[in-house]
Amino acid sequence: GGVRAVIASDGSEVWRVPEKIEPAKPYFATPSFLNGQVLVGDYVNTLYSLDAATGAEKWNFAEAQGRYISGALVAGDLILAPSVDNNLYALNQQGRRMWKFTAQNDIWAAPVSDGKLVYVAAMDHNLYAVNLKDGTTVWSVGLGAAMLNAPALSDGVLYTATMGSEVVAVEASGGAVV
């Protein structure tokens, strides 16, 4: 029903947004943090930047036509927000869209990045590598089933679980299935 900041040592509330629960506007996405901002998307279609100290809204991005299920990734100066409207939105720190990547179906999973590319697991059965600078597709590989969770990146290999009951390893450099 909202986003709360609490003191870790005793659990006391510092702030809550919104002050009154709005049942029609839940939050499921994990918050992200960037330079004093708490970034969180709601289950309607809006990504918010909240002041980390006060909870006051700094800006919002309401261009998405779908829900935010997973949290945004902060990669350098970019905020990468996956939406179930098939898009990964890249925003600057002021909430202005820099580019948009469109998959063939919903994006439920949070993206991961190596600083040059961003990797996007989608419900369309594809794992994508996208250029972090401009949002162009570098490669994609079909894995035969939808992916709900963020891939793990380790030593140049992406590991992802599919709804086809498989865990698949993919070379991050070119998309070959290992």
Tab-separated table of N, CA and C in Angstrom:
chain	number	residue	atom	x	y	z
A	1	GLY	N	0.784	-1.204	0.000
A	1	GLY	CA	0.000	0.000	0.000
A	1	GLY	C	0.825	1.268	0.000
A	2	GLY	N	2.147	1.168	-0.008
A	2	GLY	CA	2.972	2.360	-0.002
A	2	GLY	C	4.431	2.033	0.212
A	3	VAL	N	5.191	3.082	0.406
A	3	VAL	CA	6.628	2.977	0.633
A	3	VAL	C	6.913	3.606	1.988
A	4	ARG	N	7.703	2.927	2.793
A	4	ARG	CA	8.018	3.436	4.131
A	4	ARG	C	9.516	3.449	4.344
A	5	ALA	N	9.976	4.468	5.043
A	5	ALA	CA	11.365	4.523	5.509
A	5	ALA	C	11.333	4.312	7.015
A	6	VAL	N	12.169	3.392	7.482
A	6	VAL	CA	12.217	3.099	8.909
A	6	VAL	C	13.658	3.132	9.396
A	7	ILE	N	13.819	3.378	10.676
A	7	ILE	CA	15.133	3.319	11.308
A	7	ILE	C	15.455	1.854	11.552
A	8	ALA	N	16.558	1.388	11.006
A	8	ALA	CA	16.892	-0.035	11.050
A	8	ALA	C	17.059	-0.555	12.477
A	9	SER	N	17.581	0.248	13.363
A	9	SER	CA	17.877	-0.244	14.711
A	9	SER	C	16.634	-0.530	15.549
A	10	ASP	N	15.556	0.222	15.316
A	10	ASP	CA	14.368	-0.008	16.158
A	10	ASP	C	13.059	-0.135	15.373
A	11	GLY	N	13.105	0.019	14.050
A	11	GLY	CA	11.908	-0.148	13.237
A	11	GLY	C	10.939	1.012	13.246
A	12	SER	N	11.321	2.119	13.880
A	12	SER	CA	10.395	3.250	13.921
A	12	SER	C	10.329	3.928	12.545
A	13	GLU	N	9.117	4.382	12.211
A	13	GLU	CA	8.872	4.974	10.909
A	13	GLU	C	9.402	6.401	10.835
A	14	VAL	N	10.102	6.693	9.739
A	14	VAL	CA	10.597	8.047	9.466
A	14	VAL	C	9.603	8.782	8.569
A	15	TRP	N	9.171	8.117	7.491
A	15	TRP	CA	8.153	8.652	6.601
A	15	TRP	C	7.442	7.512	5.888
A	16	ARG	N	6.267	7.881	5.303
A	16	ARG	CA	5.446	6.924	4.559
A	16	ARG	C	4.819	7.666	3.388
A	17	VAL	N	4.851	7.028	2.215
A	17	VAL	CA	4.246	7.599	1.006
A	17	VAL	C	3.390	6.525	0.357
A	18	PRO	N	2.129	6.797	0.082
A	18	PRO	CA	1.359	7.954	0.521
A	18	PRO	C	1.042	7.837	2.012
A	19	GLU	N	0.618	8.941	2.594
A	19	GLU	CA	0.311	8.931	4.026
A	19	GLU	C	-0.850	8.005	4.345
A	20	LYS	N	-1.848	7.956	3.459
A	20	LYS	CA	-2.974	7.029	3.618
A	20	LYS	C	-2.863	5.969	2.523
A	21	ILE	N	-3.081	4.722	2.871
A	21	ILE	CA	-2.995	3.627	1.907
A	21	ILE	C	-4.013	3.838	0.795
A	22	GLU	N	-3.544	3.641	-0.442
A	22	GLU	CA	-4.410	3.717	-1.617
A	22	GLU	C	-4.516	2.304	-2.196
A	23	PRO	N	-5.590	1.557	-1.866
A	23	PRO	CA	-5.700	0.162	-2.313
A	23	PRO	C	-5.582	-0.029	-3.824
A	24	ALA	N	-5.978	0.946	-4.609
A	24	ALA	CA	-5.917	0.820	-6.065
A	24	ALA	C	-4.519	1.099	-6.616
A	25	LYS	N	-3.566	1.429	-5.737
A	25	LYS	CA	-2.233	1.801	-6.197
A	25	LYS	C	-1.164	1.134	-5.319
A	26	PRO	N	-1.041	-0.198	-5.430
A	26	PRO	CA	-0.032	-0.882	-4.616
A	26	PRO	C	1.369	-0.753	-5.200
A	27	TYR	N	2.349	-1.097	-4.406
A	27	TYR	CA	3.753	-1.095	-4.805
A	27	TYR	C	4.312	-2.493	-4.587
A	28	PHE	N	4.842	-3.113	-5.648
A	28	PHE	CA	5.474	-4.422	-5.545
A	28	PHE	C	6.951	-4.364	-5.899
A	29	ALA	N	7.369	-3.361	-6.666
A	29	ALA	CA	8.755	-3.258	-7.119
A	29	ALA	C	9.675	-2.886	-5.953
A	30	THR	N	10.843	-3.486	-5.941
A	30	THR	CA	11.852	-3.189	-4.930
A	30	THR	C	12.393	-1.776	-5.169
A	31	PRO	N	12.496	-0.948	-4.131
A	31	PRO	CA	13.064	0.393	-4.314
A	31	PRO	C	14.547	0.331	-4.686
A	32	SER	N	14.998	1.337	-5.406
A	32	SER	CA	16.406	1.528	-5.746
A	32	SER	C	16.823	2.887	-5.201
A	33	PHE	N	18.130	3.114	-5.151
A	33	PHE	CA	18.628	4.353	-4.562
A	33	PHE	C	19.665	4.998	-5.470
A	34	LEU	N	19.612	6.335	-5.560
A	34	LEU	CA	20.559	7.086	-6.368
A	34	LEU	C	20.658	8.510	-5.842
A	35	ASN	N	21.810	8.876	-5.323
A	35	ASN	CA	22.095	10.260	-4.914
A	35	ASN	C	20.967	10.897	-4.107
A	36	GLY	N	20.580	10.254	-3.014
A	36	GLY	CA	19.546	10.814	-2.152
A	36	GLY	C	18.131	10.609	-2.638
A	37	GLN	N	17.953	9.825	-3.696
A	37	GLN	CA	16.634	9.529	-4.231
A	37	GLN	C	16.274	8.077	-3.937
A	38	VAL	N	15.035	7.845	-3.578
A	38	VAL	CA	14.471	6.503	-3.525
A	38	VAL	C	13.631	6.378	-4.788
A	39	LEU	N	13.933	5.393	-5.618
A	39	LEU	CA	13.238	5.195	-6.882
A	39	LEU	C	12.337	3.981	-6.746
A	40	VAL	N	11.046	4.173	-6.964
A	40	VAL	CA	10.111	3.057	-6.830
A	40	VAL	C	8.950	3.229	-7.799
A	41	GLY	N	8.605	2.128	-8.466
A	41	GLY	CA	7.477	2.130	-9.386
A	41	GLY	C	6.261	1.511	-8.741
A	42	ASP	N	5.096	2.033	-9.079
A	42	ASP	CA	3.871	1.474	-8.521
A	42	ASP	C	3.294	0.419	-9.471
A	43	TYR	N	2.231	-0.226	-9.037
A	43	TYR	CA	1.615	-1.305	-9.799
A	43	TYR	C	0.584	-0.763	-10.781
A	44	VAL	N	0.594	0.545	-10.976
A	44	VAL	CA	-0.284	1.155	-11.969
A	44	VAL	C	0.596	1.457	-13.181
A	45	ASN	N	1.350	2.558	-13.179
A	45	ASN	CA	2.266	2.833	-14.286
A	45	ASN	C	3.225	3.986	-14.013
A	46	THR	N	3.461	4.333	-12.768
A	46	THR	CA	4.280	5.502	-12.477
A	46	THR	C	5.520	5.125	-11.677
A	47	LEU	N	6.667	5.656	-12.107
A	47	LEU	CA	7.919	5.528	-11.377
A	47	LEU	C	8.134	6.838	-10.637
A	48	TYR	N	8.408	6.739	-9.338
A	48	TYR	CA	8.588	7.926	-8.505
A	48	TYR	C	10.019	8.056	-8.033
A	49	SER	N	10.464	9.290	-7.922
A	49	SER	CA	11.688	9.628	-7.223
A	49	SER	C	11.272	10.348	-5.948
A	50	LEU	N	11.627	9.752	-4.810
A	50	LEU	CA	11.297	10.333	-3.516
A	50	LEU	C	12.574	10.771	-2.829
A	51	ASP	N	12.519	11.876	-2.118
A	51	ASP	CA	13.656	12.324	-1.324
A	51	ASP	C	13.893	11.288	-0.229
A	52	ALA	N	15.108	10.747	-0.154
A	52	ALA	CA	15.398	9.675	0.799
A	52	ALA	C	15.243	10.128	2.252
A	53	ALA	N	15.471	11.395	2.535
A	53	ALA	CA	15.388	11.888	3.912
A	53	ALA	C	13.961	12.192	4.345
A	54	THR	N	13.140	12.679	3.404
A	54	THR	CA	11.805	13.164	3.788
A	54	THR	C	10.642	12.405	3.156
A	55	GLY	N	10.894	11.704	2.065
A	55	GLY	CA	9.814	11.045	1.336
A	55	GLY	C	9.098	11.954	0.358
A	56	ALA	N	9.476	13.218	0.301
A	56	ALA	CA	8.829	14.155	-0.625
A	56	ALA	C	9.122	13.747	-2.068
A	57	GLU	N	8.094	13.862	-2.919
A	57	GLU	CA	8.272	13.517	-4.330
A	57	GLU	C	9.169	14.542	-5.002
A	58	LYS	N	10.218	14.053	-5.680
A	58	LYS	CA	11.103	14.924	-6.463
A	58	LYS	C	10.594	15.026	-7.897
A	59	TRP	N	10.231	13.872	-8.464
A	59	TRP	CA	9.667	13.824	-9.805
A	59	TRP	C	8.951	12.487	-9.979
A	60	ASN	N	8.159	12.394	-11.054
A	60	ASN	CA	7.575	11.107	-11.414
A	60	ASN	C	7.612	10.954	-12.917
A	61	PHE	N	7.645	9.702	-13.344
A	61	PHE	CA	7.673	9.348	-14.756
A	61	PHE	C	6.453	8.478	-15.005
A	62	ALA	N	5.498	8.999	-15.779
A	62	ALA	CA	4.221	8.313	-15.985
A	62	ALA	C	3.988	7.929	-17.443
A	63	GLU	N	5.064	7.804	-18.213
A	63	GLU	CA	4.941	7.464	-19.633
A	63	GLU	C	4.623	5.986	-19.858
A	64	ALA	N	5.016	5.119	-18.943
A	64	ALA	CA	4.776	3.682	-19.114
A	64	ALA	C	3.277	3.404	-19.173
A	65	GLN	N	2.923	2.403	-19.936
A	65	GLN	CA	1.521	1.997	-20.046
A	65	GLN	C	1.248	0.726	-19.256
A	66	GLY	N	2.231	0.291	-18.477
A	66	GLY	CA	2.082	-0.935	-17.711
A	66	GLY	C	2.683	-0.813	-16.330
A	67	ARG	N	2.556	-1.864	-15.568
A	67	ARG	CA	2.983	-1.905	-14.173
A	67	ARG	C	4.497	-2.031	-14.035
A	68	TYR	N	4.963	-1.643	-12.865
A	68	TYR	CA	6.339	-1.900	-12.462
A	68	TYR	C	6.294	-3.050	-11.463
A	69	ILE	N	6.813	-4.201	-11.871
A	69	ILE	CA	6.836	-5.378	-11.009
A	69	ILE	C	8.198	-5.512	-10.349
A	70	SER	N	9.260	-5.247	-11.104
A	70	SER	CA	10.625	-5.315	-10.573
A	70	SER	C	11.176	-3.913	-10.387
A	71	GLY	N	12.170	-3.821	-9.533
A	71	GLY	CA	12.787	-2.534	-9.263
A	71	GLY	C	13.664	-2.059	-10.402
A	72	ALA	N	13.921	-0.777	-10.395
A	72	ALA	CA	14.810	-0.165	-11.381
A	72	ALA	C	16.256	-0.470	-11.035
A	73	LEU	N	17.101	-0.485	-12.056
A	73	LEU	CA	18.541	-0.655	-11.894
A	73	LEU	C	19.196	0.701	-12.118
A	74	VAL	N	20.111	1.059	-11.252
A	74	VAL	CA	20.912	2.264	-11.459
A	74	VAL	C	22.225	1.814	-12.078
A	75	ALA	N	22.519	2.318	-13.275
A	75	ALA	CA	23.745	1.977	-13.998
A	75	ALA	C	24.425	3.277	-14.389
A	76	GLY	N	25.457	3.644	-13.647
A	76	GLY	CA	26.098	4.936	-13.873
A	76	GLY	C	25.122	6.040	-13.539
A	77	ASP	N	24.862	6.916	-14.505
A	77	ASP	CA	23.919	8.016	-14.316
A	77	ASP	C	22.510	7.678	-14.795
A	78	LEU	N	22.306	6.457	-15.277
A	78	LEU	CA	20.999	6.083	-15.815
A	78	LEU	C	20.178	5.286	-14.818
A	79	ILE	N	18.885	5.493	-14.888
A	79	ILE	CA	17.904	4.703	-14.151
A	79	ILE	C	17.221	3.836	-15.195
A	80	LEU	N	17.310	2.515	-15.042
A	80	LEU	CA	16.743	1.574	-16.006
A	80	LEU	C	15.536	0.901	-15.376
A	81	ALA	N	14.352	1.251	-15.855
A	81	ALA	CA	13.102	0.814	-15.245
A	81	ALA	C	12.341	-0.121	-16.183
A	82	PRO	N	12.211	-1.421	-15.815
A	82	PRO	CA	11.468	-2.362	-16.647
A	82	PRO	C	9.972	-2.278	-16.364
A	83	SER	N	9.174	-2.355	-17.424
A	83	SER	CA	7.717	-2.266	-17.277
A	83	SER	C	7.046	-3.425	-17.997
A	84	VAL	N	5.847	-3.767	-17.548
A	84	VAL	CA	5.106	-4.821	-18.235
A	84	VAL	C	4.438	-4.312	-19.511
A	85	ASP	N	4.772	-3.114	-19.948
A	85	ASP	CA	4.305	-2.634	-21.251
A	85	ASP	C	5.309	-2.982	-22.349
A	86	ASN	N	6.200	-3.950	-22.076
A	86	ASN	CA	7.224	-4.451	-23.007
A	86	ASN	C	8.452	-3.561	-23.078
A	87	ASN	N	8.539	-2.507	-22.287
A	87	ASN	CA	9.622	-1.544	-22.424
A	87	ASN	C	10.551	-1.493	-21.212
A	88	LEU	N	11.813	-1.222	-21.527
A	88	LEU	CA	12.798	-0.848	-20.525
A	88	LEU	C	13.065	0.634	-20.766
A	89	TYR	N	12.760	1.451	-19.764
A	89	TYR	CA	12.939	2.896	-19.885
A	89	TYR	C	14.261	3.298	-19.247
A	90	ALA	N	15.049	4.081	-19.975
A	90	ALA	CA	16.285	4.641	-19.447
A	90	ALA	C	16.038	6.121	-19.183
A	91	LEU	N	16.174	6.500	-17.913
A	91	LEU	CA	15.915	7.877	-17.496
A	91	LEU	C	17.180	8.496	-16.934
A	92	ASN	N	17.269	9.826	-17.026
A	92	ASN	CA	18.356	10.507	-16.335
A	92	ASN	C	17.943	10.735	-14.876
A	93	GLN	N	18.800	11.349	-14.098
A	93	GLN	CA	18.531	11.531	-12.667
A	93	GLN	C	17.391	12.501	-12.387
A	94	GLN	N	16.948	13.231	-13.389
A	94	GLN	CA	15.815	14.143	-13.236
A	94	GLN	C	14.508	13.521	-13.756
A	95	GLY	N	14.563	12.244	-14.178
A	95	GLY	CA	13.366	11.550	-14.622
A	95	GLY	C	13.016	11.751	-16.080
A	96	ARG	N	13.915	12.324	-16.862
A	96	ARG	CA	13.657	12.523	-18.289
A	96	ARG	C	14.104	11.285	-19.061
A	97	ARG	N	13.253	10.815	-19.958
A	97	ARG	CA	13.581	9.630	-20.751
A	97	ARG	C	14.729	9.916	-21.704
A	98	MET	N	15.738	9.056	-21.673
A	98	MET	CA	16.894	9.166	-22.558
A	98	MET	C	16.736	8.227	-23.758
A	99	TRP	N	16.224	7.023	-23.497
A	99	TRP	CA	15.912	6.071	-24.552
A	99	TRP	C	14.955	5.030	-24.009
A	100	LYS	N	14.440	4.215	-24.930
A	100	LYS	CA	13.496	3.159	-24.571
A	100	LYS	C	13.823	1.939	-25.413
A	101	PHE	N	13.920	0.781	-24.775
A	101	PHE	CA	14.093	-0.489	-25.467
A	101	PHE	C	12.773	-1.239	-25.383
A	102	THR	N	12.327	-1.815	-26.506
A	102	THR	CA	11.061	-2.529	-26.532
A	102	THR	C	11.288	-3.998	-26.858
A	103	ALA	N	10.835	-4.867	-25.955
A	103	ALA	CA	10.845	-6.314	-26.181
A	103	ALA	C	9.538	-6.697	-26.868
A	104	GLN	N	9.387	-7.981	-27.180
A	104	GLN	CA	8.177	-8.452	-27.853
A	104	GLN	C	7.043	-8.758	-26.869
A	105	ASN	N	7.354	-8.762	-25.563
A	105	ASN	CA	6.346	-9.030	-24.553
A	105	ASN	C	6.807	-8.378	-23.255
A	106	ASP	N	6.028	-8.570	-22.200
A	106	ASP	CA	6.293	-7.933	-20.898
A	106	ASP	C	7.721	-8.154	-20.409
A	107	ILE	N	8.192	-7.185	-19.633
A	107	ILE	CA	9.463	-7.329	-18.920
A	107	ILE	C	9.125	-7.305	-17.437
A	108	TRP	N	9.196	-8.470	-16.808
A	108	TRP	CA	8.920	-8.597	-15.384
A	108	TRP	C	10.205	-8.530	-14.578
A	109	ALA	N	11.308	-8.938	-15.168
A	109	ALA	CA	12.574	-9.065	-14.447
A	109	ALA	C	13.344	-7.753	-14.418
A	110	ALA	N	14.054	-7.538	-13.326
A	110	ALA	CA	14.974	-6.401	-13.254
A	110	ALA	C	16.135	-6.659	-14.212
A	111	PRO	N	16.646	-5.626	-14.856
A	111	PRO	CA	17.802	-5.804	-15.728
A	111	PRO	C	19.094	-5.889	-14.907
A	112	VAL	N	20.159	-6.341	-15.543
A	112	VAL	CA	21.501	-6.300	-14.951
A	112	VAL	C	22.423	-5.648	-15.977
A	113	SER	N	23.541	-5.115	-15.509
A	113	SER	CA	24.451	-4.420	-16.420
A	113	SER	C	25.896	-4.682	-16.038
A	114	ASP	N	26.748	-4.654	-17.058
A	114	ASP	CA	28.190	-4.738	-16.840
A	114	ASP	C	28.864	-3.375	-17.035
A	115	GLY	N	28.057	-2.328	-17.171
A	115	GLY	CA	28.577	-0.979	-17.367
A	115	GLY	C	28.603	-0.546	-18.822
A	116	LYS	N	28.548	-1.488	-19.750
A	116	LYS	CA	28.501	-1.182	-21.178
A	116	LYS	C	27.200	-1.663	-21.804
A	117	LEU	N	26.774	-2.832	-21.370
A	117	LEU	CA	25.529	-3.412	-21.860
A	117	LEU	C	24.584	-3.604	-20.691
A	118	VAL	N	23.297	-3.640	-21.013
A	118	VAL	CA	22.284	-3.991	-20.028
A	118	VAL	C	21.593	-5.243	-20.564
A	119	TYR	N	21.394	-6.206	-19.672
A	119	TYR	CA	20.824	-7.488	-20.059
A	119	TYR	C	19.393	-7.552	-19.551
A	120	VAL	N	18.486	-7.897	-20.464
A	120	VAL	CA	17.061	-7.856	-20.182
A	120	VAL	C	16.459	-9.238	-20.453
A	121	ALA	N	15.880	-9.841	-19.421
A	121	ALA	CA	15.160	-11.110	-19.564
A	121	ALA	C	13.685	-10.771	-19.707
A	122	ALA	N	13.043	-11.321	-20.737
A	122	ALA	CA	11.667	-10.932	-21.023
A	122	ALA	C	10.722	-12.128	-21.039
A	123	MET	N	9.450	-11.810	-20.977
A	123	MET	CA	8.417	-12.828	-21.037
A	123	MET	C	8.253	-13.380	-22.454
A	124	ASP	N	8.899	-12.774	-23.445
A	124	ASP	CA	8.814	-13.240	-24.827
A	124	ASP	C	9.790	-14.372	-25.135
A	125	HIS	N	10.414	-14.927	-24.086
A	125	HIS	CA	11.344	-16.054	-24.170
A	125	HIS	C	12.745	-15.638	-24.595
A	126	ASN	N	12.985	-14.339	-24.727
A	126	ASN	CA	14.291	-13.859	-25.175
A	126	ASN	C	15.073	-13.197	-24.052
A	127	LEU	N	16.387	-13.389	-24.125
A	127	LEU	CA	17.332	-12.649	-23.295
A	127	LEU	C	18.028	-11.685	-24.239
A	128	TYR	N	18.030	-10.409	-23.870
A	128	TYR	CA	18.565	-9.361	-24.736
A	128	TYR	C	19.801	-8.715	-24.121
A	129	ALA	N	20.728	-8.323	-24.985
A	129	ALA	CA	21.826	-7.444	-24.601
A	129	ALA	C	21.569	-6.123	-25.311
A	130	VAL	N	21.524	-5.038	-24.533
A	130	VAL	CA	21.157	-3.722	-25.051
A	130	VAL	C	22.289	-2.746	-24.739
A	131	ASN	N	22.629	-1.913	-25.722
A	131	ASN	CA	23.664	-0.911	-25.529
A	131	ASN	C	23.207	0.097	-24.479
A	132	LEU	N	24.001	0.279	-23.443
A	132	LEU	CA	23.640	1.165	-22.343
A	132	LEU	C	23.578	2.631	-22.769
A	133	LYS	N	24.320	2.996	-23.808
A	133	LYS	CA	24.345	4.402	-24.239
A	133	LYS	C	23.107	4.827	-25.014
A	134	ASP	N	22.571	3.917	-25.861
A	134	ASP	CA	21.488	4.362	-26.738
A	134	ASP	C	20.286	3.422	-26.812
A	135	GLY	N	20.326	2.284	-26.125
A	135	GLY	CA	19.179	1.386	-26.094
A	135	GLY	C	19.025	0.481	-27.297
A	136	THR	N	20.021	0.429	-28.171
A	136	THR	CA	19.940	-0.455	-29.335
A	136	THR	C	20.256	-1.896	-28.926
A	137	THR	N	19.642	-2.826	-29.638
A	137	THR	CA	19.869	-4.242	-29.373
A	137	THR	C	21.228	-4.649	-29.923
A	138	VAL	N	22.061	-5.264	-29.084
A	138	VAL	CA	23.360	-5.778	-29.494
A	138	VAL	C	23.203	-7.241	-29.914
A	139	TRP	N	22.486	-8.014	-29.141
A	139	TRP	CA	22.147	-9.396	-29.487
A	139	TRP	C	20.917	-9.823	-28.704
A	140	SER	N	20.295	-10.898	-29.168
A	140	SER	CA	19.212	-11.524	-28.422
A	140	SER	C	19.299	-13.023	-28.660
A	141	VAL	N	18.843	-13.781	-27.682
A	141	VAL	CA	18.837	-15.228	-27.815
A	141	VAL	C	17.526	-15.752	-27.256
A	142	GLY	N	16.880	-16.620	-28.025
A	142	GLY	CA	15.642	-17.251	-27.582
A	142	GLY	C	15.967	-18.427	-26.673
A	143	LEU	N	15.319	-18.470	-25.515
A	143	LEU	CA	15.597	-19.533	-24.552
A	143	LEU	C	14.425	-20.490	-24.362
A	144	GLY	N	13.371	-20.345	-25.173
A	144	GLY	CA	12.303	-21.316	-25.179
A	144	GLY	C	11.224	-21.155	-24.117
A	145	ALA	N	11.407	-20.224	-23.202
A	145	ALA	CA	10.400	-20.001	-22.160
A	145	ALA	C	10.596	-18.617	-21.553
A	146	ALA	N	9.552	-18.123	-20.922
A	146	ALA	CA	9.586	-16.794	-20.295
A	146	ALA	C	10.538	-16.784	-19.100
A	147	MET	N	11.019	-15.599	-18.777
A	147	MET	CA	11.896	-15.397	-17.623
A	147	MET	C	11.280	-14.349	-16.708
A	148	LEU	N	11.151	-14.697	-15.433
A	148	LEU	CA	10.519	-13.815	-14.456
A	148	LEU	C	11.512	-13.047	-13.606
A	149	ASN	N	12.743	-13.541	-13.526
A	149	ASN	CA	13.725	-12.956	-12.619
A	149	ASN	C	14.951	-12.444	-13.355
A	150	ALA	N	15.659	-11.554	-12.695
A	150	ALA	CA	16.879	-10.986	-13.264
A	150	ALA	C	17.923	-12.069	-13.456
A	151	PRO	N	18.644	-12.034	-14.570
A	151	PRO	CA	19.752	-12.965	-14.721
A	151	PRO	C	20.887	-12.586	-13.773
A	152	ALA	N	21.710	-13.557	-13.440
A	152	ALA	CA	22.922	-13.293	-12.649
A	152	ALA	C	24.085	-13.208	-13.625
A	153	LEU	N	24.980	-12.260	-13.392
A	153	LEU	CA	26.134	-12.060	-14.261
A	153	LEU	C	27.398	-12.341	-13.462
A	154	SER	N	28.219	-13.281	-13.951
A	154	SER	CA	29.460	-13.625	-13.269
A	154	SER	C	30.499	-14.043	-14.295
A	155	ASP	N	31.658	-13.385	-14.265
A	155	ASP	CA	32.785	-13.733	-15.146
A	155	ASP	C	32.385	-13.842	-16.610
A	156	GLY	N	31.587	-12.905	-17.077
A	156	GLY	CA	31.208	-12.863	-18.486
A	156	GLY	C	30.130	-13.843	-18.896
A	157	VAL	N	29.482	-14.474	-17.918
A	157	VAL	CA	28.409	-15.424	-18.217
A	157	VAL	C	27.143	-14.994	-17.479
A	158	LEU	N	26.023	-15.016	-18.207
A	158	LEU	CA	24.712	-14.736	-17.632
A	158	LEU	C	24.047	-16.060	-17.298
A	159	TYR	N	23.477	-16.147	-16.108
A	159	TYR	CA	22.745	-17.338	-15.697
A	159	TYR	C	21.300	-16.908	-15.464
A	160	THR	N	20.382	-17.605	-16.125
A	160	THR	CA	18.986	-17.241	-15.981
A	160	THR	C	18.116	-18.483	-15.875
A	161	ALA	N	17.061	-18.369	-15.095
A	161	ALA	CA	16.093	-19.454	-14.952
A	161	ALA	C	14.891	-19.131	-15.823
A	162	THR	N	14.359	-20.150	-16.477
A	162	THR	CA	13.191	-19.954	-17.334
A	162	THR	C	11.978	-20.678	-16.750
A	163	MET	N	10.817	-20.298	-17.240
A	163	MET	CA	9.600	-20.977	-16.832
A	163	MET	C	9.480	-22.343	-17.500
A	164	GLY	N	10.476	-22.720	-18.289
A	164	GLY	CA	10.561	-24.046	-18.880
A	164	GLY	C	11.336	-25.000	-17.992
A	165	SER	N	11.516	-24.615	-16.713
A	165	SER	CA	12.215	-25.448	-15.715
A	165	SER	C	13.677	-25.675	-16.063
A	166	GLU	N	14.315	-24.657	-16.635
A	166	GLU	CA	15.732	-24.748	-16.963
A	166	GLU	C	16.489	-23.565	-16.368
A	167	VAL	N	17.754	-23.809	-16.085
A	167	VAL	CA	18.692	-22.743	-15.797
A	167	VAL	C	19.665	-22.745	-16.971
A	168	VAL	N	19.808	-21.604	-17.609
A	168	VAL	CA	20.598	-21.510	-18.826
A	168	VAL	C	21.760	-20.548	-18.613
A	169	ALA	N	22.943	-20.940	-19.106
A	169	ALA	CA	24.126	-20.079	-19.080
A	169	ALA	C	24.346	-19.521	-20.478
A	170	VAL	N	24.544	-18.204	-20.566
A	170	VAL	CA	24.694	-17.517	-21.847
A	170	VAL	C	25.913	-16.623	-21.782
A	171	GLU	N	26.768	-16.665	-22.834
A	171	GLU	CA	27.925	-15.772	-22.908
A	171	GLU	C	27.438	-14.333	-23.015
A	172	ALA	N	27.882	-13.473	-22.125
A	172	ALA	CA	27.460	-12.079	-22.142
A	172	ALA	C	27.988	-11.329	-23.364
A	173	SER	N	29.133	-11.755	-23.898
A	173	SER	CA	29.741	-11.050	-25.019
A	173	SER	C	28.987	-11.214	-26.322
A	174	GLY	N	28.343	-12.362	-26.553
A	174	GLY	CA	27.705	-12.564	-27.842
A	174	GLY	C	26.388	-13.312	-27.826
A	175	GLY	N	25.960	-13.797	-26.678
A	175	GLY	CA	24.662	-14.449	-26.585
A	175	GLY	C	24.652	-15.926	-26.879
A	176	ALA	N	25.826	-16.542	-26.993
A	176	ALA	CA	25.858	-17.992	-27.239
A	176	ALA	C	25.489	-18.742	-25.964
A	177	VAL	N	24.645	-19.758	-26.119
A	177	VAL	CA	24.286	-20.591	-24.974
A	177	VAL	C	25.469	-21.495	-24.659
A	178	VAL	N	25.897	-21.416	-23.384
A	178	VAL	CA	27.033	-22.228	-22.949
A	178	VAL	C	26.526	-23.601	-22.550
